[in-house]
Every structure is written in structure tokens, then in C-alpha cells.
């Protein structure tokens, strides 16, 4: 009887067909616009009984011929539509901007907010009752979720999935991570041109995003922990048949979300974002997640800041032994060890289990989760690291904060004082890094400026500055490096990132000179330029702002509206809360 009462309660809460949002376009009889909408549907080849009275499900697809992470999403969209039809819905596929980390310059981060804006306005302006969001490559996940959050249309996310592990001469390769490693070995003279060419063919073997715990895997895991995917969805390899089945199941679930009216605003709460931060830190995930989660939380009206990351980092151990934070495994190993549900099952005391997701409560999503390999997903008494993988730094060089992924750095560099060698931009750094007159030693601190949100522009992944060739040949593989740029989530090293405010707007990084002493102390959470306040003030008076990057177009809008890294790099007019009128469809 209890089950029957629960079923009746759920049925009573379901929307009636005339309460669906799409009804405004298709179901209002006696109006010219409604008649025209239905006429145009017939032009598209559909009869009214195929869509009227059914939930209309938008399938937002970031597929592109030039995005290797998403090249399989054309087929996955068909699986999603199959699931929508099976559940009695009506699917409509919408192509949206593809953000290819591999090819888009100066960086797809420049266009994250453009995709978010496109997503929001598309969902708001068309006859849509729910949405399925297909993405995965770094910036596409936060962009799609930011747009869906602002539109507040019932939505579910389908992660693109990691690619297969790479292979070369009996060694398992991680895309990105081993690219950086072997490129340095080539520069050091330890790898021939022929070997490098051979390795190039084994690094990335299939569709899908990076199979390390880079930004893509970190952000899709964050989407799952937020409650915006089906359980276990984020780690399924892109080419596994389970991935297609997950896509179809997500289409079916989207229809149910439309009938129940469960919106992102009910899911993306303060508790959800705290759990996502806990997840990212416990996975040893990408530093880029700091920026993205702050921006995503802002869209949901949740205040989330750097101090939240540092506070939570001190409470959660790193349990995922996945490169680059871990030293051994890749995402396929993580998936078959139990995936994110298994990982979360080991930190349930740190989570809010009674909060809603697209598929029941978080606690219900974790029911039956089991870890199948204790070396891939470690136990609490045998962690990869005792604290979360990202530390937040403060000091006179970064008054608004900076971050470092200290678990991927050489330990002896985590407390370090060295002589600064300053580069004004990435191009000049590339050109001069190997010049002997710079006097770079293993103890030097490499400083790159004008690479932040406005200065980059778009905060490119320049933060893993190259180690000079002569030091690589001496066996040096890590140095302290500081910038207002970002770093690929597949990267590693003692790289201080996201220095705020950035140098381009006059932040303290703009005042550093070659020869200055800089002190990094990760345990104390400090980054200090060892120069007096009086001297810094003298330098500030002589500082000249750089020329404007853009005089027109999207770049000008970006320059006018972008916020700093510590507040998420969203557009100010998109980040602020406020009423947006629903369109009149009549």
C-alpha cells in the first residue's frame, strides 16, 4: 500500500499535457501563431500527434568534425533521441558551439561564456520542455550547465566519456600528461625524432576526451556529483557500448524530468556545490575546476569562493590514484574500479546524501556502489594524499588568491625562495627561455604575466612554463612557476596559477622585476614578493596599462564584461541575479 500511495503522489505531481511549456507554441487553439507553428511542423515532416501533448526534448549537441573529444556525439545524439522516443517524448537536436581544446585559439576559455549564453537563450526561446546536454571537453561541461542553470529548464548532462588509454612500446600513455613528459625528454635529448613521431600515433587512440584526471574528467565528475547526470555516467569510456546505453537512458530520463518539472534550481544548491568541490579535491582533479565551479555556482545564486575550496581541501583525502595527481592509473581503470559512485561511497560522511539529483537523491544514486580495486580508488587509511589536491595561496603577490595543485609538484619545491625571471608574454617567453644571459637555474622562479582573463586573452593554458633545455639535460623536471594563466588539467609541476588580480589590470604580478626574490610556502598557504611596500608603490606609479586587445566584436564584449579568476571569469551581466521575462509564444 505504501508503494501504491507513493506512485499516486508522484502521478499527482506530474504536469498535465497542457501545462508543458511547449503547449504555448503548439496547443493553443484559435490563434494564428499556433496555427502557423503547426503548419511549419508539417513542413518539417511531422504530424501533430507526433509532438502535441508530448514533452519536447532539446538535444544540445557540441559535435564537430574538428573536435576529437566529441567526434562520436553525432551517434550519441541518435541514442539520446531513441531514448526520448521510447519514453513518449519528442526530440529535437540543436547544434551548438563546439569548444575544441585541441584546436581553438587563443583558448576555448575565451568562448566558454559564449556557449553558455547560446545554451541559455536557445533553451529559453524555443518550445522546449527539457534538455539533454552533450559535452565533455573541458569548457563545454561548465558552459552547457551554466546556460541550462540560467534558463532553469529541466536538464540532464551526457558526458562525452574518456578516450581509450594510449600505448607505445609496452607503456600505457595518458593523453596530455605523457605528451608533456615525453616532449621534455625529447628536448633533453633522450628521445629521437623518430621515437617522438611513433609515440604521436599511440597517444590518442579513439574518440573521447583526455583519459587522465584532467579538466574534462574532473568537470564531468563534478557534473555527476552535482546530480546532473545518471549515476556512473562520467567515467564510461567514449567507445564502450555502455556509453550508448547511458545516452539512451538519459533521453528517457529527460522525458521524466519534463513531466515532473524538476529544474536545475532544485538540484544545484549550496549542498550540491560543496559536494562537487569535495569530489574534485578528493579526485586530485584539475585546478580549472576552481574557476568553473565558482562560475557555475554563481549562475545558481550560490556564493562559492576560493576559501571554500581551501577549507574543504583540509577535510578530504585524495583517494583516486589516477594521473596526473595519482601516479598510476587512467580513467578506464577508474571506471572499472567502480567509477564515481564507488569513489563517493568512501567519503559519504563528507557528503549531503539527502539532496535531489536528476535520478533520486544522492544517497539513492550511491546505493550498491562497490570499489573493485583498492589501488585505483584508495581506502581512507591509504590515501594518495592526506588532503585535497589543490591549495589556495594568499600574499602580496596574489591579494585575491592563487592556486597550486601541490600533489603533482616535486615536494622539495613546496617551500621555496628563488630569484624571479620575468617574461612579459608567452611569445617572448618561448623565444627567449633558453637564452644563457637570463641566468636561469633550477632554483629560479619563472614568472609569466599578461596571460590572465583579459591579458591572455581568455586565460590560456600557459601556466606550465617550459623548463629551459640546459636544465632538462641536467635532469631537472620541475621548477616553481608563477602566472596569471591557467594550466591544462593533464599537466603537473610546481605551477602557481590564476594569480588575481591579473597583471593586465595592474595586479601585483605586473610589478615584479627579474632579480626580485619570491617565496612560496604551500603549507602556510602564502605567496610573497620579497619587496617592500614602498618600492612596490614606486613601481606602481610608473606602470602603464597595456593596449586594448579588442576594439570590436565578441572580444570587445568579453573585455568589457569578464570577471577575474577568483570570481569565476563569468561575464558580469550574465553572472548577476535578476529577472528575465519568459517569451510570449502567441
XYZ file of C-alpha atoms in Angstrom:
586
model
C 0.000 0.000 0.000
C 2.881 2.358 0.765
C 4.306 1.891 -2.747
C 0.859 2.498 -4.268
C 0.416 5.718 -2.285
C 3.882 6.896 -3.362
C 3.028 6.165 -7.012
C -0.249 8.091 -6.712
C 1.571 11.015 -5.087
C 4.124 11.158 -7.903
C 1.386 10.923 -10.530
C -0.494 13.805 -8.866
C 2.639 15.949 -9.038
C 3.218 15.306 -12.740
C 2.375 18.036 -15.194
C -0.643 17.713 -17.433
C -0.003 17.998 -21.195
C -1.490 21.488 -21.270
C 0.987 22.550 -18.570
C 4.011 21.681 -20.680
C 5.964 24.703 -21.832
C 5.737 23.589 -25.467
C 1.930 23.746 -25.250
C 2.220 27.543 -25.614
C 3.613 27.038 -29.106
C 1.584 24.057 -30.305
C -1.555 23.594 -28.266
C -3.340 26.921 -28.007
C -6.211 26.674 -30.475
C -7.704 29.635 -32.300
C -4.502 31.650 -32.604
C -2.696 32.478 -35.813
C 0.742 31.826 -34.371
C -0.254 28.394 -33.076
C -1.749 27.513 -36.458
C 1.492 28.689 -38.115
C 3.686 26.696 -35.704
C 1.804 23.522 -36.502
C 1.916 24.259 -40.224
C 5.681 24.592 -40.053
C 5.953 21.319 -38.145
C 4.172 19.694 -41.072
C 6.748 21.389 -43.294
C 9.390 19.560 -41.247
C 7.582 16.305 -41.926
C 5.787 15.815 -38.571
C 2.098 15.247 -37.893
C 0.560 16.835 -34.809
C 0.075 13.524 -32.993
C 3.857 13.016 -33.020
C 4.579 16.028 -30.809
C 1.439 17.678 -29.395
C 0.826 16.675 -25.807
C 4.310 15.135 -25.565
C 7.358 16.643 -23.855
C 9.625 18.301 -26.398
C 13.217 17.441 -25.533
C 16.089 19.548 -26.864
C 19.258 17.581 -27.600
C 22.071 20.141 -27.496
C 24.995 18.667 -29.398
C 28.551 20.014 -29.342
C 29.658 17.564 -32.047
C 32.119 18.831 -34.647
C 34.448 17.411 -37.269
C 37.330 19.273 -35.621
C 36.671 18.291 -32.025
C 38.212 14.842 -31.425
C 36.751 14.740 -27.914
C 33.217 14.985 -29.333
C 33.524 13.364 -32.748
C 31.296 10.456 -31.613
C 28.490 12.678 -30.302
C 26.611 12.604 -33.607
C 25.913 8.903 -32.927
C 25.248 9.527 -29.223
C 22.652 12.120 -30.108
C 20.796 9.450 -32.060
C 20.874 7.202 -28.992
C 19.506 10.023 -26.857
C 16.692 10.595 -29.350
C 15.952 6.871 -29.332
C 15.522 7.049 -25.571
C 13.282 10.103 -25.842
C 11.016 8.348 -28.349
C 10.911 5.239 -26.152
C 9.670 7.310 -23.211
C 6.978 9.054 -25.240
C 8.783 12.353 -25.805
C 9.587 14.303 -28.947
C 13.312 15.003 -29.518
C 14.745 17.945 -31.419
C 18.510 18.171 -31.973
C 20.204 21.568 -31.831
C 23.817 22.100 -32.920
C 25.638 24.436 -30.540
C 29.182 25.794 -30.446
C 31.943 23.248 -30.093
C 34.854 24.203 -27.826
C 37.794 22.128 -29.003
C 40.636 22.259 -26.506
C 42.927 20.906 -29.193
C 42.418 23.494 -31.898
C 40.539 26.606 -30.764
C 42.832 29.608 -30.240
C 43.812 31.570 -28.302
C 41.872 29.298 -25.934
C 38.343 27.862 -25.728
C 38.128 29.519 -22.309
C 37.598 32.733 -24.251
C 34.379 31.205 -25.596
C 33.025 29.305 -22.566
C 30.649 32.149 -21.781
C 29.576 32.388 -25.426
C 28.420 28.745 -25.372
C 26.754 29.349 -22.005
C 24.898 32.319 -23.457
C 23.907 30.363 -26.571
C 22.627 27.495 -24.424
C 20.599 29.764 -22.173
C 18.950 31.706 -24.966
C 18.253 28.643 -27.093
C 16.509 26.867 -24.224
C 14.535 29.983 -23.384
C 13.431 30.936 -26.881
C 12.293 27.588 -28.359
C 9.354 25.287 -27.471
C 11.379 23.091 -25.133
C 10.219 21.201 -22.033
C 13.562 19.622 -21.075
C 17.079 19.343 -22.430
C 19.816 16.765 -22.844
C 23.250 18.412 -22.902
C 26.014 16.569 -24.794
C 29.547 17.675 -23.966
C 32.704 16.776 -22.137
C 35.784 18.539 -23.474
C 36.981 20.899 -20.733
C 34.935 24.102 -21.157
C 31.828 22.576 -22.742
C 30.670 20.970 -19.486
C 30.556 24.162 -17.400
C 29.274 26.186 -20.363
C 26.294 23.915 -21.026
C 25.437 23.656 -17.343
C 25.800 27.403 -16.779
C 23.390 28.104 -19.635
C 20.883 25.470 -18.529
C 21.052 26.789 -14.967
C 20.312 30.347 -16.042
C 17.457 29.209 -18.303
C 16.263 26.881 -15.497
C 14.783 24.332 -17.887
C 14.804 20.668 -16.703
C 18.110 19.291 -17.977
C 20.373 16.245 -17.858
C 24.020 16.097 -18.926
C 25.533 13.338 -21.080
C 29.341 13.267 -20.651
C 31.345 12.561 -23.814
C 33.456 9.992 -21.959
C 37.225 9.455 -21.837
C 39.158 8.048 -24.784
C 40.907 4.691 -24.640
C 44.325 4.519 -22.928
C 47.292 5.295 -25.133
C 50.011 2.761 -25.836
C 53.621 2.946 -27.000
C 56.315 0.251 -26.830
C 54.628 -1.592 -23.987
C 53.914 1.551 -21.959
C 50.432 2.862 -21.172
C 50.153 6.540 -22.062
C 47.943 9.277 -20.691
C 46.981 11.962 -23.205
C 48.329 15.327 -22.195
C 50.283 14.088 -19.192
C 52.631 11.919 -21.233
C 52.694 14.491 -24.023
C 54.307 16.977 -21.613
C 56.604 14.302 -20.192
C 57.966 12.985 -23.482
C 58.221 16.381 -25.142
C 60.577 17.359 -22.336
C 62.513 14.105 -22.803
C 62.868 14.963 -26.483
C 64.118 18.453 -25.611
C 66.556 16.893 -23.164
C 67.950 14.709 -25.953
C 66.604 11.455 -24.526
C 64.075 10.779 -27.303
C 64.736 10.830 -31.047
C 62.550 12.492 -33.666
C 61.539 9.047 -34.949
C 60.561 7.864 -31.462
C 58.564 11.030 -30.890
C 56.754 10.520 -34.190
C 55.972 6.923 -33.265
C 54.676 7.995 -29.864
C 52.466 10.586 -31.543
C 50.450 7.780 -33.139
C 49.791 5.999 -29.861
C 48.921 8.905 -27.591
C 45.256 9.395 -28.503
C 43.643 6.246 -29.935
C 39.900 6.861 -30.032
C 37.149 9.445 -29.763
C 36.649 10.919 -26.309
C 38.248 13.451 -24.030
C 41.535 13.033 -22.138
C 41.636 9.804 -20.148
C 43.667 11.282 -17.306
C 42.056 13.173 -14.423
C 42.444 16.350 -16.454
C 39.905 19.131 -16.706
C 37.477 17.112 -18.832
C 37.259 14.137 -16.467
C 37.265 16.468 -13.461
C 34.363 18.542 -14.756
C 32.242 15.605 -15.896
C 32.787 14.066 -12.447
C 31.712 17.399 -10.952
C 28.576 17.326 -13.111
C 27.792 13.836 -11.822
C 28.411 14.770 -8.191
C 26.230 17.852 -8.615
C 23.423 15.498 -9.593
C 23.110 16.466 -13.259
C 23.911 13.049 -14.814
C 22.816 9.479 -14.392
C 24.882 7.645 -11.747
C 28.211 6.392 -13.067
C 27.896 8.301 -16.346
C 31.034 10.415 -16.111
C 33.677 7.675 -16.380
C 32.226 5.392 -19.079
C 34.777 5.211 -21.917
C 33.558 7.021 -25.013
C 33.669 3.957 -27.266
C 32.229 1.467 -24.764
C 28.762 0.178 -25.675
C 27.694 1.166 -22.168
C 28.159 4.765 -23.254
C 25.486 4.455 -25.928
C 23.172 2.750 -23.456
C 23.746 5.587 -20.980
C 22.899 8.134 -23.680
C 19.600 6.391 -24.457
C 18.783 6.124 -20.752
C 19.474 9.840 -20.372
C 16.974 10.543 -23.154
C 14.355 8.505 -21.320
C 15.149 10.302 -18.086
C 14.824 13.703 -19.756
C 11.199 12.912 -20.614
C 10.514 12.114 -16.965
C 12.191 15.371 -15.919
C 9.878 17.252 -18.278
C 6.772 15.627 -16.768
C 7.888 16.268 -13.184
C 9.245 19.740 -13.880
C 12.440 19.100 -11.906
C 14.628 22.095 -12.715
C 18.324 22.816 -12.141
C 17.350 25.358 -9.474
C 16.059 22.490 -7.300
C 19.251 20.448 -7.777
C 22.095 22.973 -7.829
C 22.020 24.033 -4.209
C 24.755 25.091 -1.808
C 24.974 21.480 -0.602
C 25.404 20.257 -4.184
C 28.287 22.621 -4.877
C 30.025 21.754 -1.624
C 29.788 18.090 -2.625
C 31.194 18.908 -6.071
C 34.151 20.716 -4.500
C 34.703 17.748 -2.174
C 34.606 15.417 -5.178
C 37.063 17.438 -7.252
C 39.537 17.731 -4.393
C 39.246 14.063 -3.455
C 39.882 13.060 -7.062
C 43.025 15.166 -7.228
C 41.285 16.987 -10.058
C 42.163 19.920 -12.277
C 42.789 23.423 -10.965
C 40.482 24.647 -13.732
C 37.558 23.269 -11.750
C 38.076 26.072 -9.231
C 37.188 28.714 -11.820
C 34.380 26.712 -13.415
C 32.601 25.676 -10.212
C 32.690 29.241 -8.869
C 31.101 30.441 -12.128
C 28.541 27.622 -12.166
C 27.582 28.306 -8.549
C 27.131 31.983 -9.345
C 24.605 31.111 -12.037
C 22.658 29.131 -9.420
C 22.732 32.015 -6.960
C 25.163 30.163 -4.679
C 28.133 32.039 -3.235
C 31.226 29.897 -3.658
C 34.771 31.185 -3.326
C 38.420 30.247 -3.024
C 38.174 30.000 0.753
C 35.553 27.257 0.367
C 37.985 25.215 -1.702
C 40.794 25.645 0.803
C 38.526 24.849 3.763
C 37.165 21.685 2.161
C 40.633 20.639 0.930
C 41.736 20.273 4.546
C 38.949 17.750 5.244
C 39.055 15.409 2.239
C 41.851 12.986 1.289
C 42.846 12.263 -2.311
C 41.670 8.702 -2.982
C 41.807 8.494 -6.788
C 45.136 7.099 -7.944
C 44.644 8.497 -11.435
C 47.236 10.528 -13.340
C 48.456 13.201 -13.034
C 47.613 13.683 -9.320
C 47.932 9.942 -8.809
C 50.888 8.241 -10.391
C 49.497 5.072 -11.900
C 46.069 4.663 -13.478
C 43.810 6.202 -16.126
C 40.068 6.786 -16.395
C 39.210 3.366 -17.816
C 40.803 1.822 -14.716
C 38.802 4.214 -12.545
C 35.592 3.252 -14.331
C 36.070 -0.473 -13.890
C 37.082 0.076 -10.270
C 33.521 1.329 -9.736
C 33.543 4.851 -11.134
C 32.370 7.913 -9.266
C 29.635 6.150 -7.229
C 32.271 3.811 -5.799
C 34.601 6.719 -5.103
C 31.862 8.713 -3.360
C 30.867 5.670 -1.317
C 34.189 6.058 0.522
C 33.522 9.657 1.582
C 29.793 9.570 2.338
C 30.387 11.216 5.724
C 31.582 14.309 3.834
C 28.542 14.492 1.525
C 24.917 15.642 1.672
C 23.157 12.402 0.796
C 19.547 13.584 1.024
C 19.751 16.238 -1.683
C 17.968 15.744 -5.035
C 19.586 14.751 -8.320
C 18.119 14.054 -11.756
C 17.696 10.453 -10.615
C 16.537 10.451 -6.976
C 18.658 11.578 -4.049
C 22.429 11.389 -3.966
C 22.170 8.655 -1.364
C 19.949 6.631 -3.699
C 22.469 7.118 -6.516
C 25.172 5.570 -4.326
C 23.174 2.530 -3.221
C 25.052 -0.660 -4.033
C 28.231 1.161 -5.067
C 31.300 -1.021 -4.513
C 35.007 -0.403 -5.068
C 36.532 -3.225 -7.120
C 40.199 -2.168 -6.931
C 41.625 -0.596 -3.782
C 44.723 0.633 -5.568
C 42.757 2.655 -8.132
C 40.286 4.045 -5.573
C 42.194 4.057 -2.312
C 40.829 3.495 1.176
C 40.793 6.329 3.694
C 43.710 4.787 5.595
C 45.834 4.527 2.439
C 45.229 7.769 0.516
C 47.198 9.173 -2.387
C 47.434 12.344 -0.278
C 46.063 13.193 3.144
C 44.490 16.458 1.973
C 42.728 17.634 -1.167
C 44.874 18.134 -4.227
C 44.574 21.930 -4.627
C 45.802 24.640 -2.253
C 44.739 28.303 -2.267
C 47.528 30.827 -1.728
C 47.422 34.418 -0.471
C 50.049 37.125 -0.177
C 51.188 40.447 -1.566
C 51.688 38.855 -4.991
C 48.124 37.486 -5.102
C 45.879 39.536 -2.774
C 42.767 37.994 -4.331
C 44.242 34.493 -4.359
C 46.096 31.967 -6.485
C 46.025 28.174 -6.693
C 48.535 25.347 -6.909
C 47.981 21.632 -7.493
C 50.605 20.699 -4.960
C 50.106 16.929 -5.158
C 51.540 16.978 -8.692
C 54.623 19.012 -7.743
C 58.011 17.832 -6.516
C 57.786 18.074 -2.706
C 61.046 19.992 -2.215
C 59.573 22.935 -4.150
C 56.528 23.403 -1.930
C 58.558 25.682 0.338
C 60.934 27.622 -1.838
C 62.575 31.016 -2.209
C 64.130 31.934 -5.523
C 65.183 34.678 -7.918
C 62.450 35.764 -10.304
C 62.969 35.614 -14.056
C 60.115 37.568 -15.631
C 58.503 37.213 -19.052
C 56.018 39.830 -20.239
C 54.084 37.492 -22.530
C 54.047 33.903 -23.746
C 55.513 34.605 -27.177
C 58.574 36.352 -25.788
C 58.967 33.579 -23.215
C 59.014 30.952 -25.991
C 61.576 32.973 -27.900
C 63.963 33.667 -25.017
C 63.559 30.885 -22.418
C 66.811 29.197 -23.496
C 68.967 32.314 -23.655
C 72.009 31.865 -21.375
C 72.093 35.531 -20.353
C 68.860 35.066 -18.394
C 70.874 33.070 -15.883
C 68.065 30.611 -15.142
C 68.960 27.933 -12.606
C 66.935 25.146 -11.020
C 66.259 27.484 -8.071
C 64.903 30.315 -10.230
C 61.224 31.241 -10.150
C 59.818 31.658 -13.649
C 57.165 34.394 -13.830
C 54.780 34.884 -16.753
C 52.388 37.809 -16.879
C 49.755 39.249 -19.224
C 48.179 35.793 -19.576
C 45.081 36.209 -17.418
C 41.399 36.639 -18.329
C 41.952 39.953 -20.148
C 45.662 39.729 -20.787
C 45.763 36.301 -22.433
C 43.169 36.951 -23.651
C 40.959 34.247 -22.178
C 43.469 32.903 -19.636
C 45.183 30.335 -21.920
C 46.818 27.209 -20.512
C 50.271 28.783 -20.439
C 50.895 28.178 -16.731
C 53.151 25.138 -17.144
C 56.068 27.212 -18.381
C 58.732 25.123 -20.117
C 61.902 24.310 -18.242
C 64.968 25.561 -20.181
C 66.726 22.967 -22.301
C 70.003 23.167 -20.395
C 68.243 22.306 -17.122
C 66.320 19.422 -18.698
C 69.636 17.995 -19.857
C 70.853 18.233 -16.258
C 67.871 16.154 -15.103
C 65.676 18.986 -13.763
C 61.993 18.180 -14.281
C 60.226 20.696 -12.059
C 60.611 24.344 -11.074
C 58.463 26.928 -9.341
C 56.488 28.775 -11.992
C 54.025 31.616 -11.382
C 51.473 33.179 -13.716
C 48.002 34.639 -14.043
C 47.307 31.945 -16.655
C 45.686 28.532 -16.276
C 47.272 25.129 -16.741
C 45.971 22.038 -18.515
C 44.416 19.625 -16.054
C 46.648 16.956 -17.583
C 49.755 18.938 -16.577
C 51.858 18.717 -13.459
C 54.556 20.605 -11.608
C 55.018 23.360 -9.027
C 52.933 25.824 -11.021
C 51.196 28.677 -9.209
C 48.187 29.679 -11.301
C 45.242 32.087 -11.510
C 47.104 34.915 -9.747
C 44.464 37.561 -9.032
C 44.118 40.299 -9.838
C 45.896 39.667 -13.124
C 48.834 41.732 -14.300
C 46.956 43.157 -17.308
C 44.714 45.188 -14.977
C 47.570 46.262 -12.726
C 47.725 43.401 -10.249
C 50.977 42.984 -8.278
C 52.284 40.492 -10.846
C 52.712 43.478 -13.169
C 55.254 44.968 -10.755
C 57.627 42.007 -10.456
C 61.122 42.510 -11.893
C 63.751 39.981 -12.845
C 66.051 39.575 -9.839
C 63.323 40.017 -7.216
C 63.036 37.335 -4.567
C 59.791 35.351 -4.340
C 58.820 32.956 -1.547
C 56.303 30.124 -1.940
C 55.107 28.271 1.162
C 52.272 25.864 0.375
C 51.865 24.637 3.942
C 51.426 28.237 5.128
C 49.333 28.972 2.021
C 51.413 32.033 1.152
C 52.990 33.538 -1.963
C 55.123 36.560 -1.207
C 57.102 39.003 -3.323
C 60.031 39.939 -1.097
C 59.932 43.631 -1.971
C 58.916 46.476 0.359
C 55.520 48.133 0.082
C 57.262 51.433 -0.606
C 59.170 50.028 -3.549
C 56.034 48.409 -4.954
C 54.208 51.718 -4.723
C 57.020 53.443 -6.640
C 56.791 50.791 -9.340
C 53.025 51.119 -9.482
C 53.260 54.839 -10.223
C 55.436 54.065 -13.245
C 53.241 51.213 -14.541
C 51.491 51.791 -17.868
C 48.365 49.775 -18.789
C 48.819 47.563 -21.866
C 46.932 48.414 -25.064
C 43.362 47.148 -25.511
C 43.213 43.647 -27.014
C 39.938 44.146 -28.899
C 38.261 47.217 -30.359
C 35.122 45.486 -31.638
C 33.160 42.253 -31.834
C 32.830 39.480 -29.283
C 36.318 40.218 -27.978
C 35.272 43.745 -27.018
C 32.231 42.388 -25.184
C 34.498 39.872 -23.464
C 36.981 42.536 -22.409
C 34.244 44.775 -21.022
C 32.409 42.068 -19.061
C 34.880 39.366 -17.946
C 35.480 38.990 -14.222
C 38.686 37.843 -12.557
C 39.704 34.238 -11.882
C 38.770 34.293 -8.199
C 35.157 35.096 -9.134
C 34.841 32.570 -11.960
C 35.650 34.501 -15.166
C 31.964 34.854 -15.991
C 30.508 37.860 -17.760
C 29.261 40.360 -15.214
C 25.901 40.785 -16.940
C 25.397 37.008 -17.069
C 26.597 36.321 -13.526
C 24.322 38.777 -11.773
C 20.959 37.651 -10.494
C 17.809 39.201 -11.939
C 14.509 38.572 -13.608
C 14.332 37.518 -17.259
C 10.877 37.584 -18.819
C 9.613 34.372 -20.401
C 8.941 34.728 -24.141
C 5.354 35.135 -25.295
C 4.659 32.415 -27.841
C 1.286 33.625 -29.062
